[in-house]
Amino acid sequence: MDHSDPLERATKPRNRGETWTDEQFRAARDSDLEERTVDVRSSVIAALSCLLLAALLTSGKIVEIAERQELGDTRDRQLAVAERLDQVANFFSLNRPYDLILDIRGAGKDVGERVDDLSALAASTTTVPPTTSAPTTTAVPGSTSSTTTTTTTLPILRTITAGRPLTVYVAGDSQAEYLGQAITTEHPDWDLEVEIADRISTSLARPDYFNWPAELAAVMDDRSPEAVVLFIGANDHQDMASAAGSRLVEGSPEWRAEWMARLELTLDLLAADDRHVFWVTQPPMRDGDLLEGVALINELAAPVVAARPHVTAVDIWDLFGGDGGYVDDITTDDGNTIDARVDDGVHLTRSAASEVADLVFDEMATVWDFGD
Amino acid sequence: MLFPTFTFAAFFAVVLPVSWVVRQHATAWKLFVLSASYLFYGYWDVRFLLLLAGMTVVNEIAAIAIHRSGNARVRKVLVITAVIVDLLVLGFFKYYGFFLDSFDSVFGLSGPALTVILPVGISFFTFQAISYVIDVRRRDCPPAPLLDFAVYLSFFPQLVAGPIVRATEFLPELRANRVPDSLETGRAVVLIGRGLFKKVVVADFLGRAVVDDAFGTPGEYGALDILTGIYGYAIQIYADFSGYTDMAIGIALLLGFRFPQNFDRPYAAVSVQDFWRRWHITLSRWLRDYLYVPLGGNRRGRSATYRNLMITMGLGGLWHGAAWTFIVWGLLQGGALAIERLISEIRGQPDIEFDAADVRIRELARLHSGAEVDAWREDPTSPVPFSPLEVRRLWLGRLITFHFVCAGWVVFYAGTIEGGGLSAAGDMFTGLLSGWTTTPELLNPLVALVIIGAIAVQYVPPLLGRQLSAMFSTLQPTLVSIGFAVWIMVVVALGPEGISEFIYFQF
């Protein structure tokens, strides 16, 4: 009997108990499943054609990725190629299906993703009058030195109750995720309603990628949270584009002035009678360049925050090593040593985020009455 | 660079045609592929290249020395030395902090605090290097020329997250200098397309929509959401890892190499033993051949068998990460395997290779007429004529196994959380005890559809998948090219913003 012939298998009678061996069965089954192969030349041409066609179909995404690169010659080159590709795709309408799928999905619904420009926002935002304030001191867990936080002594805004919990909006880059989760869970006896808005790779430096001022303005308008916790700055160590389109080199006087202006705009549009903002400083970073970058951000942010009575700085620099440099572990208030940073030497661990959350809670307690 | 990125597409668009242009010239091709692989790996961190090159040279020297030695004792010493060196390298880069913390906790001994960066893929290529020197010692393969071995160890499709390809599978193809004149392009496209969808759409979606929140703040959610998170993670880790493997196998096919299968519908497993024959198959067989069998396997009595299972799976858990939770997870798997074995022995069931289709055919033939069996073979996608009792036992086994595996994943996930530990897993389990009437926030129709769909796909008969693949391969290359480009567009459009790193990269 030819076991590879289906007709023969079907028609030949079998005795009860007679079985095929595994090999016979597999041979019969696999003979129906031979895959057609393609010659190498045709395969390679097909693969390259496929990649080219896919690039044209997704040219919008490629342009977006190129735009996100740090300002510089590499970005300019990538953007030039991407835009040329997009022009070709546009000519043949090859990029329409991709845009259609995005529209159906409702992607890019955040205001911050859709608005590139800061100028309209700057024109409509009222500058908060600067104020000088007496610094108060907050003890930093596990640190031998005290960390200074600057706040104007304000009357308690209100008493928080279960019927009227405190609405908290935690915003920032990827660091904001764990901090937001810690704020959500670490004080179960407080009545908090927390919304976490972490947007990976975002910064104030690149509103073309994600426009935080526009996003915050929209959120304040829509939901008006009473507490806003901002944890952003680690991605700001890059060149910026000015309103006029010129490139501002990181660290230059023009760059510093522009970044401070953006922070001022961001904090001013958050000002409201019943709202308080908590600006979390950056911790030291393991990478030398990044360490310099965040130190600069902290230096520029300090006077901007200090000049605004509705903003409190939560300084975590010393908690994570301070001027002594980056540390992997920290000692908590109760004497435990915890891993402070994940493997990338940037992000805080959940435990470390809990420590930061505790500092935020300490500041919140000076603004609202939680009935403790 | 990650597979599902435009950067890799640009890289591969150059490597693929150049590779085939120079393929006729064996040495030139090997040098080109080696350079491309080093470029691929160096994209993460140039310093990693020193490690890879160093491992290549050390293991090659060891293999040559082992092969040349005629003295069995010397060969044994050499292979043990090579394995120890490999494990020390792995131990330093991956487990230094873990061992330091553990010794400090247990013995109060502290050591120098170092910041050790974990090289991507070190667990995978270290295991490949170990299998190479052991196979040389066992005379399963002769030592390869340095260039060949360097290509094997660094070959970019499988370098950073497997599958763990044996030297005996890869090196003969290099040695033969065989130049294929045709490729299984259809199968490659199906694999890459499927892998892309699983990773970019399914895994990343579930991670962001459900898993991160459920595991991050379990106290904020009711039991239904916790359960959704657990199921979601089971699907996420499967889609993430098997998606990567599918792409790796498909890319290797386009370069003319056939990699072993690494996943075989693991959530259709009827027992834990069956699960480990379907999940990360290349790791399972590595552990079996290089750890379990050398320890004695099941040849030295019941107690020794259970001990060997626990050691093998415990170390298998440790391989995944430097945390006690991974060891606990591994020991749970080992314990389950031991219990299943004990039950089988009590019932008097033989220890047979569990291949569902073929074993059942043998059993069926004793119960049904030849015509019924043949009719089933004519159409293997039709329901198998099992007895109702057999069907019930089959599905009960699947239900129990799936939920045991999911419970294990909760412990596993806890190990991936910095400072998480078993308490993080405990939070998830206690979250299941209450809040069943709480309105779910994470569970919605789309999430349910993705989870149920992903599980349902596990039950599609493999034969049907192969029939579809065979049918797909008959299409004209032009049609395949256009269809696949459209598929890539759909995946990119449906994927979330940004691509998260593969879960298994951290191992």
PDB file of C-alpha atoms in Angstrom, chain A residues 1 5-7 9-10 12-22 25-26 29-30 32-51 53-55 57-58 61-62 64-65 68 94 97-98 101-102 105 107 113 177-178 180-182 184-185 196 200 209 286 326 328-329 339 341-343 349-351, chain B residues 6 9 12-14 16-17 20 101 114-118 180-187 208 212-213 215-217 219-220 254 355 357-359 361-362 365-371 374 376-378 380 413 417-419 463 466-467 469-470 473-478 480-482 484-486 488-490 492-498:
ATOM      1  CA  MET A   1       0.000   0.000   0.000  1.00  0.00           C
ATOM      2  CA  ASP A   5      -1.624   8.228  -1.666  1.00  0.00           C
ATOM      3  CA  PRO A   6      -4.790   9.643  -0.038  1.00  0.00           C
ATOM      4  CA  LEU A   7      -7.054   7.714  -2.371  1.00  0.00           C
ATOM      5  CA  ARG A   9      -5.568   5.265   2.171  1.00  0.00           C
ATOM      6  CA  ALA A  10      -9.257   5.967   1.923  1.00  0.00           C
ATOM      7  CA  LYS A  12      -8.162   0.130   1.248  1.00  0.00           C
ATOM      8  CA  PRO A  13      -9.940  -1.705   4.029  1.00  0.00           C
ATOM      9  CA  ARG A  14      -8.122  -1.834   7.364  1.00  0.00           C
ATOM     10  CA  ASN A  15      -8.341  -4.530   9.976  1.00  0.00           C
ATOM     11  CA  ARG A  16      -9.475  -3.574  13.421  1.00  0.00           C
ATOM     12  CA  GLY A  17      -6.459  -2.872  15.571  1.00  0.00           C
ATOM     13  CA  GLU A  18      -4.152  -2.363  12.631  1.00  0.00           C
ATOM     14  CA  THR A  19      -2.340   0.914  13.014  1.00  0.00           C
ATOM     15  CA  TRP A  20       0.192   2.915  11.152  1.00  0.00           C
ATOM     16  CA  THR A  21       3.541   3.639  12.626  1.00  0.00           C
ATOM     17  CA  ASP A  22       4.266   7.257  13.469  1.00  0.00           C
ATOM     18  CA  PHE A  25       1.421   8.630   9.394  1.00  0.00           C
ATOM     19  CA  ARG A  26       3.750  11.605   9.216  1.00  0.00           C
ATOM     20  CA  ARG A  29       0.335  13.784   6.287  1.00  0.00           C
ATOM     21  CA  ASP A  30       3.405  15.747   5.242  1.00  0.00           C
ATOM     22  CA  ASP A  32       0.145  17.071   1.348  1.00  0.00           C
ATOM     23  CA  LEU A  33       1.984  19.959   2.949  1.00  0.00           C
ATOM     24  CA  GLU A  34       4.994  20.573   0.778  1.00  0.00           C
ATOM     25  CA  GLU A  35       5.712  24.253   0.708  1.00  0.00           C
ATOM     26  CA  ARG A  36       6.613  25.755  -2.605  1.00  0.00           C
ATOM     27  CA  THR A  37      10.005  27.409  -2.498  1.00  0.00           C
ATOM     28  CA  VAL A  38      11.006  30.474  -4.466  1.00  0.00           C
ATOM     29  CA  ASP A  39      14.334  31.005  -6.145  1.00  0.00           C
ATOM     30  CA  VAL A  40      16.723  33.193  -4.186  1.00  0.00           C
ATOM     31  CA  ARG A  41      16.823  36.067  -6.684  1.00  0.00           C
ATOM     32  CA  SER A  42      13.026  36.385  -6.773  1.00  0.00           C
ATOM     33  CA  SER A  43      12.854  36.081  -2.991  1.00  0.00           C
ATOM     34  CA  VAL A  44      15.348  38.887  -2.422  1.00  0.00           C
ATOM     35  CA  ILE A  45      13.693  41.133  -4.989  1.00  0.00           C
ATOM     36  CA  ALA A  46      10.292  40.444  -3.441  1.00  0.00           C
ATOM     37  CA  ALA A  47      11.636  41.191   0.049  1.00  0.00           C
ATOM     38  CA  LEU A  48      13.232  44.477  -0.995  1.00  0.00           C
ATOM     39  CA  SER A  49      10.130  45.511  -2.949  1.00  0.00           C
ATOM     40  CA  CYS A  50       8.034  44.705   0.072  1.00  0.00           C
ATOM     41  CA  LEU A  51      10.204  46.856   2.338  1.00  0.00           C
ATOM     42  CA  LEU A  53       6.334  49.517  -0.514  1.00  0.00           C
ATOM     43  CA  ALA A  54       5.884  49.258   3.260  1.00  0.00           C
ATOM     44  CA  ALA A  55       8.046  52.367   3.682  1.00  0.00           C
ATOM     45  CA  LEU A  57       2.646  53.054   2.910  1.00  0.00           C
ATOM     46  CA  THR A  58       3.921  54.143   6.331  1.00  0.00           C
ATOM     47  CA  LYS A  61       5.168  57.353  10.560  1.00  0.00           C
ATOM     48  CA  ILE A  62       8.731  57.470   9.212  1.00  0.00           C
ATOM     49  CA  GLU A  64       7.250  61.356  12.576  1.00  0.00           C
ATOM     50  CA  ILE A  65      10.115  59.179  13.815  1.00  0.00           C
ATOM     51  CA  ARG A  68      11.497  63.069  16.988  1.00  0.00           C
ATOM     52  CA  LEU A  94      -0.094  55.491  -0.828  1.00  0.00           C
ATOM     53  CA  PRO A  97      -4.775  54.026   4.106  1.00  0.00           C
ATOM     54  CA  TYR A  98      -2.427  54.447   7.069  1.00  0.00           C
ATOM     55  CA  ILE A 101      -6.634  53.547  10.074  1.00  0.00           C
ATOM     56  CA  LEU A 102      -5.264  56.095  12.527  1.00  0.00           C
ATOM     57  CA  ARG A 105      -8.511  54.278  15.881  1.00  0.00           C
ATOM     58  CA  ALA A 107      -4.978  57.893  17.574  1.00  0.00           C
ATOM     59  CA  GLU A 113       0.242  65.282  20.123  1.00  0.00           C
ATOM     60  CA  GLU A 177       4.442  56.363  35.805  1.00  0.00           C
ATOM     61  CA  TYR A 178       5.893  54.859  38.961  1.00  0.00           C
ATOM     62  CA  GLY A 180       1.930  58.331  39.880  1.00  0.00           C
ATOM     63  CA  GLN A 181       1.292  54.746  40.917  1.00  0.00           C
ATOM     64  CA  ALA A 182       3.010  55.338  44.247  1.00  0.00           C
ATOM     65  CA  THR A 184      -2.153  56.404  44.049  1.00  0.00           C
ATOM     66  CA  THR A 185      -1.429  53.564  46.464  1.00  0.00           C
ATOM     67  CA  ILE A 196      -1.506  59.534  35.697  1.00  0.00           C
ATOM     68  CA  ILE A 200       7.453  58.400  27.179  1.00  0.00           C
ATOM     69  CA  TYR A 209       6.910  65.702  19.652  1.00  0.00           C
ATOM     70  CA  ARG A 286      24.497  57.530  36.046  1.00  0.00           C
ATOM     71  CA  TYR A 326      24.685  58.952  41.329  1.00  0.00           C
ATOM     72  CA  ASP A 328      22.249  52.730  43.005  1.00  0.00           C
ATOM     73  CA  ASP A 329      20.878  52.271  46.540  1.00  0.00           C
ATOM     74  CA  ASP A 339      17.449  49.574  45.094  1.00  0.00           C
ATOM     75  CA  ARG A 341      17.398  52.801  40.149  1.00  0.00           C
ATOM     76  CA  VAL A 342      16.632  50.268  37.468  1.00  0.00           C
ATOM     77  CA  ASP A 343      19.339  48.898  35.196  1.00  0.00           C
ATOM     78  CA  THR A 349      12.490  51.787  41.016  1.00  0.00           C
ATOM     79  CA  ARG A 350       9.011  51.457  42.470  1.00  0.00           C
ATOM     80  CA  SER A 351      10.448  51.539  45.978  1.00  0.00           C
TER      81      SER A 351
ATOM     82  CA  PHE B   6      12.355  50.933  10.777  1.00  0.00           C
ATOM     83  CA  ALA B   9      14.221  47.194   8.302  1.00  0.00           C
ATOM     84  CA  PHE B  12      18.034  44.153   6.785  1.00  0.00           C
ATOM     85  CA  ALA B  13      17.342  45.798   3.422  1.00  0.00           C
ATOM     86  CA  VAL B  14      21.111  46.072   3.025  1.00  0.00           C
ATOM     87  CA  LEU B  16      19.793  40.547   2.765  1.00  0.00           C
ATOM     88  CA  PRO B  17      20.822  41.339  -0.824  1.00  0.00           C
ATOM     89  CA  TRP B  20      23.177  36.615  -1.229  1.00  0.00           C
ATOM     90  CA  ASP B 101      22.649  41.101  48.272  1.00  0.00           C
ATOM     91  CA  LEU B 114      29.848  47.655  41.467  1.00  0.00           C
ATOM     92  CA  THR B 115      27.522  48.950  38.805  1.00  0.00           C
ATOM     93  CA  VAL B 116      27.420  46.087  36.339  1.00  0.00           C
ATOM     94  CA  ILE B 117      25.580  46.606  33.089  1.00  0.00           C
ATOM     95  CA  LEU B 118      23.765  43.514  31.826  1.00  0.00           C
ATOM     96  CA  PRO B 180      20.597  27.235  -1.326  1.00  0.00           C
ATOM     97  CA  ASP B 181      19.101  28.042  -4.697  1.00  0.00           C
ATOM     98  CA  SER B 182      15.612  28.562  -3.360  1.00  0.00           C
ATOM     99  CA  LEU B 183      14.018  29.741  -0.132  1.00  0.00           C
ATOM    100  CA  GLU B 184      10.843  29.009   1.799  1.00  0.00           C
ATOM    101  CA  THR B 185       9.834  32.600   1.257  1.00  0.00           C
ATOM    102  CA  GLY B 186       6.158  31.980   1.896  1.00  0.00           C
ATOM    103  CA  ARG B 187       6.846  30.408   5.257  1.00  0.00           C
ATOM    104  CA  ARG B 208      -0.160  49.131  28.172  1.00  0.00           C
ATOM    105  CA  ASP B 212       1.166  47.471  33.681  1.00  0.00           C
ATOM    106  CA  ASP B 213      -1.747  48.912  35.623  1.00  0.00           C
ATOM    107  CA  PHE B 215       0.412  44.588  38.343  1.00  0.00           C
ATOM    108  CA  GLY B 216       1.517  48.125  39.174  1.00  0.00           C
ATOM    109  CA  THR B 217      -1.370  49.065  41.442  1.00  0.00           C
ATOM    110  CA  GLY B 219      -4.960  47.460  45.210  1.00  0.00           C
ATOM    111  CA  GLU B 220      -6.799  49.873  42.957  1.00  0.00           C
ATOM    112  CA  LEU B 254      15.379  34.433   4.260  1.00  0.00           C
ATOM    113  CA  ASP B 355       2.582  13.760  20.883  1.00  0.00           C
ATOM    114  CA  ALA B 357      -1.895  13.253  17.335  1.00  0.00           C
ATOM    115  CA  ASP B 358       0.145  10.107  17.126  1.00  0.00           C
ATOM    116  CA  VAL B 359      -0.426   8.700  20.593  1.00  0.00           C
ATOM    117  CA  ILE B 361      -4.083   7.366  16.888  1.00  0.00           C
ATOM    118  CA  ARG B 362      -2.555   4.345  18.515  1.00  0.00           C
ATOM    119  CA  ALA B 365      -7.234   2.184  16.799  1.00  0.00           C
ATOM    120  CA  ARG B 366      -7.847  -0.069  19.775  1.00  0.00           C
ATOM    121  CA  LEU B 367     -11.275   1.500  20.329  1.00  0.00           C
ATOM    122  CA  HIS B 368     -12.573   2.276  16.876  1.00  0.00           C
ATOM    123  CA  SER B 369     -12.638   0.645  13.500  1.00  0.00           C
ATOM    124  CA  GLY B 370      -9.915   1.253  10.997  1.00  0.00           C
ATOM    125  CA  ALA B 371     -12.362   3.112   8.757  1.00  0.00           C
ATOM    126  CA  ASP B 374      -8.650   6.561   8.441  1.00  0.00           C
ATOM    127  CA  TRP B 376     -10.097  11.132  10.658  1.00  0.00           C
ATOM    128  CA  ARG B 377      -6.705  11.032   9.022  1.00  0.00           C
ATOM    129  CA  GLU B 378      -8.229  12.116   5.743  1.00  0.00           C
ATOM    130  CA  PRO B 380      -7.233  15.766  10.539  1.00  0.00           C
ATOM    131  CA  TYR B 413       6.305  39.003  36.832  1.00  0.00           C
ATOM    132  CA  ILE B 417       9.687  44.413  39.198  1.00  0.00           C
ATOM    133  CA  GLU B 418      12.565  46.215  40.835  1.00  0.00           C
ATOM    134  CA  GLY B 419      12.117  45.675  44.548  1.00  0.00           C
ATOM    135  CA  LEU B 463      -2.088  20.890  10.530  1.00  0.00           C
ATOM    136  CA  ARG B 466       0.629  24.266   7.926  1.00  0.00           C
ATOM    137  CA  GLN B 467      -2.003  23.803   5.227  1.00  0.00           C
ATOM    138  CA  SER B 469       1.142  28.166   5.031  1.00  0.00           C
ATOM    139  CA  ALA B 470       1.539  25.672   2.190  1.00  0.00           C
ATOM    140  CA  SER B 473       3.538  29.599  -0.506  1.00  0.00           C
ATOM    141  CA  THR B 474       1.863  28.907  -3.850  1.00  0.00           C
ATOM    142  CA  LEU B 475       1.095  32.601  -4.351  1.00  0.00           C
ATOM    143  CA  GLN B 476       3.232  34.628  -6.711  1.00  0.00           C
ATOM    144  CA  PRO B 477       6.118  36.474  -5.022  1.00  0.00           C
ATOM    145  CA  THR B 478       4.758  39.817  -6.275  1.00  0.00           C
ATOM    146  CA  VAL B 480       3.155  38.069  -1.412  1.00  0.00           C
ATOM    147  CA  SER B 481       5.316  41.191  -1.464  1.00  0.00           C
ATOM    148  CA  ILE B 482       2.338  43.537  -1.830  1.00  0.00           C
ATOM    149  CA  PHE B 484       3.053  41.668   3.275  1.00  0.00           C
ATOM    150  CA  ALA B 485       3.713  45.396   2.803  1.00  0.00           C
ATOM    151  CA  VAL B 486       0.036  46.081   3.467  1.00  0.00           C
ATOM    152  CA  ILE B 488       3.209  45.805   7.849  1.00  0.00           C
ATOM    153  CA  MET B 489       1.234  49.026   7.359  1.00  0.00           C
ATOM    154  CA  VAL B 490      -1.732  47.635   9.281  1.00  0.00           C
ATOM    155  CA  VAL B 492       2.267  49.805  12.385  1.00  0.00           C
ATOM    156  CA  ALA B 493      -1.073  51.630  12.349  1.00  0.00           C
ATOM    157  CA  LEU B 494      -2.586  49.385  15.014  1.00  0.00           C
ATOM    158  CA  GLY B 495       0.497  49.348  17.213  1.00  0.00           C
ATOM    159  CA  PRO B 496       0.893  51.660  20.174  1.00  0.00           C
ATOM    160  CA  GLU B 497       3.159  54.684  20.198  1.00  0.00           C
ATOM    161  CA  GLY B 498       6.736  53.507  20.476  1.00  0.00           C
TER     162      GLY B 498
END
